[in-house]
Short mmCIF file of C-alpha atoms in Angstrom, two decimals:
data_model
loop_
_atom_site.label_atom_id
_atom_site.label_comp_id
_atom_site.label_asym_id
_atom_site.label_seq_id
_atom_site.Cartn_x
_atom_site.Cartn_y
_atom_site.Cartn_z
CA UNK A 223 -22.73 19.71 11.20
CA UNK A 224 -23.13 18.81 7.54
CA UNK A 225 -20.81 20.22 4.92
CA UNK A 226 -21.30 20.88 1.21
CA UNK A 227 -19.41 19.15 -1.58
CA UNK A 228 -19.66 18.97 -5.37
CA UNK A 229 -18.82 15.80 -7.32
CA UNK A 230 -18.16 16.62 -10.98
CA UNK A 231 -18.11 13.43 -13.01
CA UNK A 232 -19.75 10.30 -11.66
CA UNK A 233 -17.10 7.67 -12.32
CA UNK A 234 -16.43 4.86 -9.85
CA UNK A 235 -14.15 7.09 -7.76
CA UNK A 236 -16.63 9.97 -7.69
CA UNK A 237 -19.53 7.71 -6.77
CA UNK A 238 -17.50 6.07 -3.99
CA UNK A 239 -16.71 9.50 -2.53
CA UNK A 240 -20.38 10.49 -2.85
CA UNK A 241 -21.52 7.35 -1.03
CA UNK A 242 -19.28 8.10 1.94
CA UNK A 243 -20.29 11.76 2.09
CA UNK A 244 -23.95 10.72 1.88
CA UNK A 245 -23.37 8.31 4.77
CA UNK A 246 -21.95 11.23 6.76
CA UNK A 247 -25.13 13.25 6.00
CA UNK A 248 -23.27 15.92 4.03
CA UNK A 249 -24.94 17.88 1.26
CA UNK A 250 -23.61 16.68 -2.08
CA UNK A 251 -24.08 18.02 -5.59
CA UNK A 252 -23.55 15.52 -8.41
CA UNK A 253 -22.99 16.51 -12.05
CA UNK A 254 -22.47 14.27 -15.08
CA UNK A 255 -23.27 14.40 -18.79
CA UNK A 256 -24.72 10.87 -18.73
CA UNK A 257 -28.38 11.26 -17.82
CA UNK A 258 -28.85 7.57 -17.03
CA UNK A 259 -25.93 7.65 -14.60
CA UNK A 260 -27.29 10.77 -12.89
CA UNK A 261 -30.72 9.16 -12.55
CA UNK A 262 -29.26 5.89 -11.25
CA UNK A 263 -27.32 7.57 -8.43
CA UNK A 264 -29.70 10.45 -7.74
CA UNK A 265 -30.50 9.21 -4.22
CA UNK A 266 -26.89 9.87 -3.15
CA UNK A 267 -27.15 13.58 -3.89
CA UNK A 268 -28.91 16.57 -2.46
CA UNK A 269 -28.94 17.88 -6.05
CA UNK A 270 -28.17 15.89 -9.20
CA UNK A 271 -27.63 17.70 -12.50
CA UNK A 272 -27.12 16.52 -16.06
CA UNK A 273 -24.43 18.74 -17.54
CA UNK A 274 -21.11 18.94 -19.37
CA UNK A 275 -18.43 19.67 -16.78
CA UNK A 276 -16.07 20.90 -19.51
CA UNK A 277 -18.55 23.63 -20.48
CA UNK A 278 -17.66 26.93 -18.83
CA UNK A 279 -21.29 28.07 -18.88
CA UNK A 280 -22.33 24.96 -16.93
CA UNK A 281 -19.52 25.42 -14.39
CA UNK A 282 -20.34 29.11 -13.93
CA UNK A 283 -23.91 28.25 -12.90
CA UNK A 284 -22.90 25.83 -10.12
CA UNK A 285 -21.72 28.48 -7.60
CA UNK A 286 -18.76 26.26 -6.69
CA UNK A 287 -17.25 28.87 -4.38
CA UNK A 288 -20.03 28.05 -1.91
CA UNK A 289 -18.89 24.43 -1.52
CA UNK A 290 -16.28 23.18 0.95
CA UNK A 291 -14.57 21.18 -1.80
CA UNK A 292 -15.01 20.02 -5.38
CA UNK A 293 -14.12 16.47 -6.47
CA UNK A 294 -13.46 15.79 -10.17
CA UNK A 295 -13.65 12.31 -11.69
CA UNK A 296 -13.86 11.97 -15.47
CA UNK A 297 -13.02 8.25 -15.68
CA UNK A 298 -10.15 7.97 -18.19
CA UNK A 299 -10.88 11.19 -20.10
CA UNK A 300 -7.69 13.14 -19.33
CA UNK A 301 -8.59 16.15 -21.47
CA UNK A 302 -11.94 16.57 -19.72
CA UNK A 303 -10.21 16.23 -16.35
CA UNK A 304 -7.77 19.03 -17.13
CA UNK A 305 -10.37 21.36 -18.66
CA UNK A 306 -12.69 20.86 -15.69
CA UNK A 307 -9.87 21.46 -13.21
CA UNK A 308 -8.96 24.72 -14.94
CA UNK A 309 -12.57 25.93 -15.04
CA UNK A 310 -13.26 24.97 -11.43
CA UNK A 311 -10.14 26.80 -10.24
CA UNK A 312 -11.09 29.88 -12.27
CA UNK A 313 -14.53 29.87 -10.62
CA UNK A 314 -13.03 30.14 -7.14
CA UNK A 315 -13.54 26.64 -5.76
CA UNK A 316 -12.14 26.50 -2.21
CA UNK A 317 -10.50 23.09 -2.60
CA UNK A 318 -10.10 20.98 -5.72
CA UNK A 319 -9.60 17.20 -5.55
CA UNK A 320 -8.93 15.37 -8.83
CA UNK A 321 -8.24 11.76 -9.76
CA UNK A 322 -5.05 11.27 -11.84
CA UNK A 323 -4.31 8.43 -14.24
CA UNK A 324 -0.56 8.78 -14.85
CA UNK A 325 2.55 10.61 -13.65
CA UNK A 326 2.22 13.18 -16.46
CA UNK A 327 -1.46 13.69 -15.72
CA UNK A 328 -0.59 14.15 -12.03
CA UNK A 329 1.95 16.89 -12.83
CA UNK A 330 -0.41 18.67 -15.21
CA UNK A 331 -3.22 18.70 -12.65
CA UNK A 332 -0.91 20.20 -10.02
CA UNK A 333 0.15 22.91 -12.48
CA UNK A 334 -3.51 23.65 -13.22
CA UNK A 335 -4.10 24.37 -9.53
CA UNK A 336 -5.52 21.15 -8.09
CA UNK A 337 -5.07 21.16 -4.31
CA UNK A 338 -5.17 17.38 -3.97
CA UNK A 339 -4.41 14.90 -6.75
CA UNK A 340 -5.49 11.35 -6.01
CA UNK A 341 -3.47 8.72 -7.86
CA UNK A 342 -5.00 5.39 -6.76
CA UNK A 343 -2.83 3.07 -8.85
CA UNK A 344 0.37 4.63 -7.52
CA UNK A 345 -0.83 4.85 -3.90
CA UNK A 346 -2.06 1.25 -3.84
CA UNK A 347 1.08 0.03 -5.61
CA UNK A 348 3.26 1.66 -2.95
CA UNK A 349 1.17 0.13 -0.17
CA UNK A 350 1.30 -3.35 -1.69
CA UNK A 351 5.06 -3.09 -2.28
CA UNK A 352 5.75 -1.93 1.27
CA UNK A 353 3.47 -4.62 2.73
CA UNK A 354 5.18 -7.33 0.70
CA UNK A 355 8.66 -6.18 1.69
CA UNK A 356 7.84 -5.47 5.36
CA UNK A 357 5.60 -8.45 6.03
CA UNK A 358 4.50 -7.14 9.44
CA UNK A 359 3.31 -3.79 8.05
CA UNK A 360 -0.46 -3.35 8.45
CA UNK A 361 -0.99 0.17 7.12
CA UNK A 362 0.67 3.57 6.82
CA UNK A 363 -0.16 7.24 6.26
CA UNK A 364 2.17 9.63 4.46
CA UNK A 365 2.15 12.97 6.33
CA UNK A 366 4.56 14.65 3.90
CA UNK A 367 8.17 15.79 4.46
CA UNK A 368 9.12 12.08 4.76
CA UNK A 369 7.09 11.73 7.96
CA UNK A 370 4.83 8.68 8.28
CA UNK A 371 2.39 7.10 10.69
CA UNK A 372 2.63 3.30 10.44
CA UNK A 373 0.87 0.36 12.03
CA UNK A 374 2.82 -2.87 12.26
CA UNK A 375 2.49 -6.22 13.97
CA UNK A 376 4.97 -7.12 16.69
CA UNK A 377 7.08 -10.03 15.49
CA UNK A 378 9.21 -12.37 17.58
CA UNK A 379 12.34 -10.74 16.17
CA UNK A 380 11.10 -7.23 17.01
CA UNK A 381 10.11 -8.30 20.53
CA UNK A 382 13.58 -9.80 21.07
CA UNK A 383 15.31 -6.64 19.83
CA UNK A 384 13.06 -4.26 21.77
CA UNK A 385 11.36 -5.96 24.77
CA UNK A 386 9.71 -2.73 25.97
CA UNK A 387 8.50 0.60 24.59
CA UNK A 388 11.43 2.22 26.38
CA UNK A 389 13.91 -0.03 24.54
CA UNK A 390 12.36 0.96 21.26
CA UNK A 391 12.48 4.66 22.11
CA UNK A 392 16.11 4.49 23.28
CA UNK A 393 17.29 2.78 20.11
CA UNK A 394 15.55 5.01 17.60
CA UNK A 395 16.12 8.72 17.14
CA UNK A 396 12.91 10.00 15.61
CA UNK A 397 10.26 7.33 16.28
CA UNK A 398 7.41 7.80 18.72
CA UNK A 399 5.05 5.05 19.86
CA UNK A 400 1.62 6.67 19.61
CA UNK A 401 -0.43 3.67 20.68
CA UNK A 402 -0.50 -0.09 21.09
CA UNK A 403 -3.52 -2.11 19.94
CA UNK A 404 -3.69 -5.25 22.06
CA UNK A 405 -6.76 -7.31 21.25
CA UNK A 406 -9.76 -5.09 21.97
CA UNK A 407 -7.64 -2.76 24.13
CA UNK A 408 -6.06 0.47 22.88
CA UNK A 409 -3.11 1.68 24.97
CA UNK A 410 -2.61 5.39 24.20
CA UNK A 411 0.85 6.98 24.54
CA UNK A 412 2.19 3.86 26.29
CA UNK A 413 4.78 4.32 29.03
CA UNK A 414 8.37 3.19 28.59
CA UNK A 415 7.85 0.22 30.94
CA UNK A 416 5.13 -1.35 28.78
CA UNK A 417 6.37 -4.71 27.45
CA UNK A 418 5.78 -5.60 23.82
CA UNK A 419 3.78 -8.77 23.31
CA UNK A 420 3.20 -11.08 20.34
CA UNK A 421 0.37 -9.91 18.07
CA UNK A 422 0.52 -6.35 19.43
CA UNK A 423 -0.12 -3.72 16.77
CA UNK A 424 2.23 -0.77 17.20
CA UNK A 425 1.23 2.66 15.88
CA UNK A 426 4.41 4.64 15.24
CA UNK A 427 5.19 8.15 14.07
CA UNK A 428 8.56 8.96 12.56
CA UNK A 429 10.85 9.67 9.64
CA UNK A 430 10.93 7.34 6.66
CA UNK A 431 14.61 6.42 7.06
CA UNK A 432 14.13 5.47 10.71
CA UNK A 433 11.07 3.39 9.92
CA UNK A 434 12.94 1.53 7.19
CA UNK A 435 15.78 0.92 9.61
CA UNK A 436 13.30 -0.53 12.09
CA UNK A 437 12.02 -2.76 9.28
CA UNK A 438 15.24 -4.76 9.47
CA UNK A 439 14.08 -6.00 12.89
CA UNK A 440 10.82 -7.41 11.53
#
């Protein structure tokens, strides 16, 4: 079942979101003041409108309360981002997603009522730093409250320390092995007797401190 979304501001981030939603066959409204940009990307949208997203009259005519979520991307125009966020929230948008450009901008957007603030430079920087430090780390998802889902490659040192899933479970307090990716095979909720093998990808759920402790065995 398709859903409805509004993309206000057609920067690179907004267009990337629109492309994915279009691929999923969702209904997408696109709004930007740049007519050439609206025309260029019109095929991605169910409706494409040329308009100033910092103009309250324009926002009031979009019926944003009918959309599942609103995404705001004003490139590097911080003032426009904040004004649009305020107006969208005042016009009863269900969910507001906004791209941030700095720590201060992030905090201001949260105070203005944004439900989700996307801070790509920070998020990517954290991922690169973690991947550099923990060389076996493939990817991770922050669930909040210091809980993470991580995917990591089994190293020789990890296999020696924890030969089986059971060994890993017994020696960690809060970690759970959700799955093991072994070649083209996905082993869901693996039993304690499953042996770890080189090049296995482990999908783990647990607290940040426990995961960092496990990182010493990589």
